[in-house]
Every structure is written in structure tokens, then in C-alpha cells.
Short mmCIF file of C-alpha atoms in Angstrom, two decimals:
data_model
loop_
_atom_site.label_atom_id
_atom_site.label_comp_id
_atom_site.label_asym_id
_atom_site.label_seq_id
_atom_site.Cartn_x
_atom_site.Cartn_y
_atom_site.Cartn_z
CA MET A 859 8.80 -8.16 6.66
CA THR A 860 5.12 -7.99 5.01
CA ALA A 861 3.46 -10.28 2.69
CA ASN A 862 3.45 -7.94 0.17
CA ALA A 863 7.37 -7.68 0.55
CA LYS A 864 7.83 -12.00 0.18
CA THR A 865 5.29 -12.42 -2.70
CA ILE A 866 7.68 -9.46 -5.04
CA ALA A 867 11.29 -12.16 -3.22
CA ALA A 868 8.89 -15.02 -4.47
CA ALA A 869 7.62 -13.82 -7.84
CA ILE A 870 10.89 -12.75 -8.92
CA ALA A 871 12.42 -15.71 -8.02
CA LEU A 872 10.08 -17.95 -9.67
CA GLY A 873 10.20 -15.85 -12.57
CA THR A 874 14.50 -16.01 -12.21
CA ILE A 875 13.78 -19.52 -11.89
CA ALA A 876 11.95 -20.79 -14.77
CA THR A 877 14.29 -18.56 -16.97
CA PHE A 878 16.97 -20.57 -15.41
CA VAL A 879 15.82 -24.47 -16.10
CA SER A 880 14.32 -23.58 -19.61
CA GLY A 881 15.54 -26.04 -21.71
CA CYS A 882 17.80 -28.05 -19.25
CA ALA A 883 14.95 -30.86 -18.06
CA GLY A 884 15.86 -33.95 -20.03
CA ARG A 885 13.13 -36.82 -19.64
CA GLY A 886 10.54 -36.51 -17.43
CA GLY A 887 9.45 -40.05 -15.48
CA GLY A 888 9.13 -41.05 -12.47
CA GLY A 889 12.14 -40.92 -9.56
CA PRO A 890 13.69 -41.90 -6.55
CA ALA A 891 11.53 -42.22 -3.23
CA ASP A 892 15.56 -40.92 -1.76
CA THR A 893 18.47 -39.47 -2.62
CA ALA A 894 20.42 -43.76 -2.26
CA TYR A 895 23.74 -44.50 -4.08
CA VAL A 896 22.41 -45.58 -7.91
CA ALA A 897 23.98 -44.48 -10.05
CA ARG A 898 22.12 -42.39 -13.05
CA ASP A 899 22.95 -40.63 -16.43
CA VAL A 900 22.95 -36.79 -15.33
CA GLU A 901 19.85 -36.03 -17.81
CA THR A 902 17.50 -38.07 -15.50
CA LEU A 903 18.56 -37.79 -13.03
CA TYR A 904 19.05 -33.16 -12.93
CA ALA A 905 15.01 -34.40 -14.59
CA THR A 906 13.77 -37.01 -11.28
CA ALA A 907 15.21 -33.51 -9.17
CA LYS A 908 13.12 -30.88 -10.90
CA GLU A 909 10.46 -33.16 -11.22
CA ARG A 910 10.77 -33.30 -7.42
CA LEU A 911 10.31 -29.02 -7.10
CA ASP A 912 7.46 -28.71 -9.53
CA ARG A 913 5.19 -30.72 -7.41
CA GLY A 914 6.52 -29.38 -4.01
CA ASN A 915 8.52 -31.78 -2.72
CA PRO A 916 11.37 -28.55 -2.94
CA THR A 917 13.92 -30.93 0.43
CA LEU A 918 14.17 -33.69 -2.10
CA ALA A 919 14.38 -31.74 -5.00
CA ALA A 920 17.90 -30.04 -3.74
CA ALA A 921 19.19 -33.26 -1.73
CA LEU A 922 18.74 -34.49 -5.66
CA PHE A 923 20.38 -31.74 -7.01
CA ASP A 924 23.51 -31.48 -4.85
CA GLU A 925 22.83 -35.94 -5.93
CA VAL A 926 23.57 -33.68 -9.55
CA GLU A 927 26.81 -32.65 -8.72
CA ARG A 928 28.39 -35.18 -7.45
CA GLN A 929 27.62 -38.12 -9.63
CA HIS A 930 28.40 -36.26 -12.35
CA PRO A 931 30.85 -33.08 -10.79
CA TYR A 932 32.74 -32.35 -14.53
CA SER A 933 29.09 -32.36 -16.42
CA PRO A 934 27.65 -28.97 -17.37
CA TRP A 935 24.85 -30.01 -15.34
CA ALA A 936 26.91 -30.26 -12.57
CA ARG A 937 25.95 -26.17 -12.12
CA ARG A 938 23.19 -25.93 -13.34
CA ALA A 939 22.64 -28.05 -10.30
CA GLN A 940 24.75 -26.07 -7.47
CA LEU A 941 21.82 -22.74 -8.55
CA MET A 942 18.67 -25.06 -8.75
CA SER A 943 20.01 -26.79 -4.99
CA ALA A 944 20.38 -22.82 -3.52
CA PHE A 945 16.80 -22.35 -4.69
CA SER A 946 15.23 -25.43 -3.81
CA TYR A 947 16.57 -24.57 0.30
CA TYR A 948 15.24 -21.71 -0.89
CA VAL A 949 11.44 -23.30 -1.19
CA ALA A 950 12.36 -24.88 1.92
CA ARG A 951 12.39 -22.29 3.60
CA ASP A 952 16.26 -23.94 4.61
CA TYR A 953 18.22 -20.29 4.14
CA THR A 954 21.28 -21.59 5.68
CA LYS A 955 21.91 -24.39 3.54
CA SER A 956 20.34 -22.03 0.36
CA ILE A 957 23.26 -19.20 1.52
CA GLN A 958 25.87 -21.98 1.67
CA SER A 959 24.91 -23.44 -2.28
CA ALA A 960 24.70 -20.69 -3.72
CA GLN A 961 28.26 -19.75 -2.39
CA ARG A 962 30.00 -22.49 -3.91
CA PHE A 963 28.46 -21.57 -6.48
CA LEU A 964 30.49 -18.49 -6.96
CA SER A 965 33.49 -19.83 -5.17
CA ILE A 966 33.33 -22.08 -8.58
CA HIS A 967 31.51 -20.15 -10.87
CA PRO A 968 32.63 -15.71 -10.28
CA GLY A 969 31.87 -15.00 -13.25
CA ASN A 970 28.80 -16.62 -14.49
CA LYS A 971 25.52 -15.17 -16.51
CA ASP A 972 23.61 -16.25 -13.48
CA ALA A 973 25.87 -15.33 -10.23
CA PRO A 974 23.85 -11.50 -10.07
CA TYR A 975 21.04 -14.51 -9.50
CA ALA A 976 23.37 -16.54 -6.91
CA TYR A 977 24.00 -12.62 -4.97
CA TYR A 978 19.40 -12.64 -5.32
CA LEU A 979 19.58 -15.66 -3.50
CA ILE A 980 21.93 -15.15 -1.00
CA ALA A 981 20.56 -11.15 -0.25
CA LEU A 982 16.23 -13.61 0.02
CA SER A 983 17.36 -15.81 2.41
CA TYR A 984 18.97 -12.80 5.00
CA TYR A 985 15.97 -11.55 4.35
CA GLU A 986 13.26 -13.41 4.52
CA GLN A 987 14.99 -14.63 7.80
CA ILE A 988 14.28 -10.80 9.37
CA SER A 989 12.55 -10.99 12.99
CA ASP A 990 10.51 -8.21 14.73
CA VAL A 991 12.43 -5.18 16.17
CA GLU A 992 12.32 -7.37 19.69
CA ARG A 993 14.87 -9.73 18.32
CA ASP A 994 19.10 -9.81 17.56
CA GLN A 995 19.07 -8.44 14.56
CA LYS A 996 22.23 -9.68 13.53
CA VAL A 997 20.77 -10.37 10.30
CA THR A 998 19.22 -7.48 9.84
CA GLU A 999 22.74 -6.73 9.32
CA GLN A 1000 23.24 -9.43 7.11
CA ALA A 1001 20.35 -9.17 4.93
CA LEU A 1002 21.41 -6.08 4.54
CA THR A 1003 24.89 -6.31 3.70
CA ALA A 1004 23.78 -8.97 0.75
CA LEU A 1005 21.64 -6.45 -0.63
CA ARG A 1006 24.02 -4.02 -0.90
CA GLU A 1007 25.88 -6.40 -2.36
CA VAL A 1008 23.99 -6.93 -5.43
CA GLU A 1009 23.36 -2.77 -5.86
CA ARG A 1010 27.02 -2.79 -5.92
CA ARG A 1011 27.52 -4.90 -8.33
CA PHE A 1012 24.51 -5.91 -10.52
CA PRO A 1013 23.08 -2.04 -9.88
CA GLN A 1014 21.21 -2.41 -13.62
CA SER A 1015 19.88 -5.27 -13.26
CA GLU A 1016 16.11 -6.47 -12.51
CA TYR A 1017 17.89 -7.43 -9.01
CA ALA A 1018 19.64 -4.40 -8.23
CA ALA A 1019 16.21 -2.79 -8.40
CA ASP A 1020 14.23 -5.22 -6.13
CA ALA A 1021 16.81 -4.38 -3.63
CA ARG A 1022 16.71 -1.09 -3.52
CA LEU A 1023 13.88 -0.87 -2.23
CA LYS A 1024 14.43 -3.65 0.40
CA ILE A 1025 17.41 -1.69 0.95
CA ASP A 1026 14.64 0.69 2.19
CA LEU A 1027 12.73 -1.89 4.44
CA VAL A 1028 15.84 -2.79 5.82
CA ARG A 1029 16.83 0.44 7.14
CA ASP A 1030 13.46 2.05 8.02
CA HIS A 1031 12.68 -2.34 10.08
CA LEU A 1032 17.00 -1.45 12.16
CA ALA A 1033 15.44 2.75 12.86
CA GLY A 1034 12.92 1.12 14.22
CA LYS A 1035 14.84 -1.36 16.57
CA GLU A 1036 16.79 1.42 17.36
CA MET A 1037 13.58 3.58 18.82
CA ALA A 1038 12.77 0.68 21.17
CA ILE A 1039 15.64 0.36 23.15
CA GLY A 1040 15.72 4.36 22.58
CA ARG A 1041 12.16 4.53 23.95
CA PHE A 1042 13.24 1.36 26.28
CA TYR A 1043 15.71 3.66 28.06
CA GLU A 1044 13.38 6.92 27.50
CA LYS A 1045 10.39 4.81 30.12
CA SER A 1046 13.34 4.30 32.99
CA GLY A 1047 15.45 7.81 33.62
CA ARG A 1048 18.13 6.90 31.66
CA TRP A 1049 17.93 9.88 29.16
CA THR A 1050 21.13 9.87 28.12
CA ALA A 1051 21.31 6.56 26.20
CA ALA A 1052 18.13 6.95 25.11
CA GLN A 1053 18.74 10.33 23.16
CA ILE A 1054 21.79 8.54 21.78
CA ARG A 1055 19.69 5.86 20.37
CA PHE A 1056 16.93 8.79 18.91
CA GLN A 1057 20.06 10.39 17.31
CA ASN A 1058 21.32 7.94 15.93
CA VAL A 1059 17.87 6.91 14.04
CA VAL A 1060 18.22 10.94 13.44
CA GLU A 1061 21.78 11.13 12.03
CA ASN A 1062 21.93 7.70 10.39
CA TYR A 1063 17.86 7.14 8.59
CA GLN A 1064 16.59 10.10 8.73
CA THR A 1065 14.82 8.63 6.05
CA THR A 1066 13.07 6.21 7.44
CA SER A 1067 10.07 5.84 9.07
CA HIS A 1068 10.56 6.99 12.18
CA ALA A 1069 12.39 10.49 11.95
CA ALA A 1070 9.62 11.75 12.64
CA GLU A 1071 9.17 9.58 16.49
CA ALA A 1072 12.69 10.72 17.28
CA LEU A 1073 12.58 14.02 16.31
CA TYR A 1074 9.70 14.40 19.58
CA ARG A 1075 11.62 11.80 21.59
CA LEU A 1076 15.02 13.73 21.75
CA THR A 1077 13.01 17.03 22.19
CA GLU A 1078 11.41 14.79 25.44
CA THR A 1079 14.89 13.81 27.31
CA SER A 1080 16.48 17.21 26.47
CA LEU A 1081 13.56 18.49 28.12
CA ALA A 1082 14.72 16.28 30.86
CA LEU A 1083 17.58 16.56 31.37
CA GLY A 1084 16.83 20.62 31.42
CA ILE A 1085 18.18 21.72 28.87
CA PRO A 1086 15.09 23.59 26.93
CA GLN A 1087 17.36 25.28 24.15
CA GLU A 1088 18.25 21.51 22.62
CA ALA A 1089 14.80 20.86 23.54
CA LYS A 1090 13.30 23.83 21.29
CA LYS A 1091 15.87 23.51 18.33
CA TYR A 1092 14.53 19.39 18.22
CA ALA A 1093 11.57 20.55 17.43
CA ALA A 1094 12.76 23.67 15.82
CA VAL A 1095 14.08 20.81 13.20
CA LEU A 1096 10.94 18.55 13.34
CA GLY A 1097 8.64 21.73 12.08
CA ALA A 1098 10.55 22.33 9.68
CA ASN A 1099 10.80 18.63 8.88
CA TYR A 1100 7.11 17.70 9.63
CA PRO A 1101 4.99 20.32 9.94
CA GLY A 1102 2.28 18.51 9.99
CA SER A 1103 3.06 16.02 11.38
CA GLU A 1104 1.59 13.98 15.32
CA TRP A 1105 4.97 14.08 15.99
CA TYR A 1106 5.10 17.98 15.46
CA ASP A 1107 1.65 18.87 17.48
CA LYS A 1108 3.29 17.34 20.18
CA ALA A 1109 6.70 18.64 21.04
CA TYR A 1110 5.26 22.52 20.32
CA GLU A 1111 3.12 21.07 23.33
CA LEU A 1112 5.72 20.09 25.18
CA VAL A 1113 8.06 22.69 25.09
CA GLU A 1114 5.00 25.29 24.88
CA ASP A 1115 4.56 23.90 28.71
CA HIS A 1116 7.73 22.82 29.59
CA ALA A 1117 10.48 24.62 28.22
CA ALA A 1118 11.85 26.10 31.60
CA ASP A 1119 11.27 22.41 33.42
CA THR A 1120 13.92 20.02 33.96
CA GLN A 1121 11.73 17.09 34.24
CA VAL A 1122 8.67 16.20 32.59
CA ALA A 1123 5.78 13.55 31.63
CA LEU A 1124 6.58 10.86 29.49
CA ALA A 1125 4.92 11.21 26.04
CA ASN A 1126 3.27 7.71 25.77
#
């Protein structure tokens, strides 16, 4: 994930939460050093949690917001505290607890006006956990599902606009994973297995930045498998869609030099 993408996510999250808590804080003051049970009035407890968050201690803030709900479960402050807890865990990079808190909020208040933000926070928490393409991409799939849910449920919201941008980035990431596996198979001489991966990119991720290379790799593997007509077909598609790309130039040279060969030296 790029630094710019994280900056956008954080900016939206912080802007939203600032609006959400506007007018909610009661008495500011100090606060407890920990969350050991002490009966406190709800406004003081909520304000203490908010103060901890503002002072850069989101983990303690989250625990205090949880305490608001525990001590005052039927108060209007409990609803606010649930979502603030989810946000605090997100800021603390405890994404699992952030997701759990947001899901709890939605299970209790599915039609609440802040439900769109809760869905968005879940998506962000998955998105922030996306790892490089060399690792398992289960969380990437979860991020894509959650982002699509935001877009589906709230298509006109600011969250949907950001979700659409992130969906493109996630799809590009998943295509990159397919390409990495395909290149591994190709270098191992497992041409058919490599082709399956490259074809998946062409068929399911054709709008990503990896599509042109996937077509080139299909040209390579087709020649390696001894089916030059297929290689020419992929090179032609590459030329039609990416005529000025380096991948088309390489594919053209490859077909010109090896169209009759059954094995070719792989490009680097």
C-alpha cells in the first residue's frame, strides 16, 4: 500500500470522526491512568476517553470507550462509544479489534446514521493489512469484499468514492499476485500452470497495470508450448490494446524470431 493511499484513508477517517464527536464531549479534565473498574458518570468517562485519544493514546482510549458501554449500556453515550472504540483501535493499528467493534456497532444499530462509517472503517481495517504479493492474500480478498460492500450500500457517499479508488488498487494488487505466481511457474518450466495465471489476469484484471505484461507472458508460454498461432494471437491483442508499450515491442520481436520454435529463451 502506498504512503499516499494511507494518507487519504487517514484524512477521511479523521475528518469523519471529528464530525462524529462534535459536541459529544462533556467535562474534559484529567482521567484515570488505567481502566480498572471505578463507577463514573457517563459524561466524565466519555470525555476522559476522548482526551486520551486526543493526547495520542488510542489503545487506552479504546478501552475507556469500551468501559462507557460496559458501565452505561443503555445510555445514548454507549452508541457513540462503540464507534469511537472502533476508531480508536484503528488508530492504534489493532485492526482485528477495530473490525470487531465496528461489527458490534452494526449488529446493534444496523440502521443508524453512522452505519456507513462503520462499514467504511471495517474496509479500512482490512485494507491497512494488505501485505506484499509474496505473501498470502486472504486479507486482500477480505478488503476487496468490504470495500465493495461500502460501494454497494452507500453509492453516493464520500466513503463509496474512496472505496472505488481503493478497489482499483486492491485489484491491481491481486493481479500482481497472479503475475508473481505465473512468473514463478514460467521460470520452472511449468508452462501450462503459468498460462492459467496469466490468462486469469487478462480475463479478470484487464483494467489493471499488469494486463500488458500478462499478454506478453502468454505469448512467451505459447511459444514454449509449441503453439505459435496462439502466440501470434496474444501478440496481436497486445498490439491492439497497448501499441506503444515495451511489452508489445518485446512480443513482436519474440514472435518474429521464434514463431516456428517450440522452446524459447524466456525474457527477463
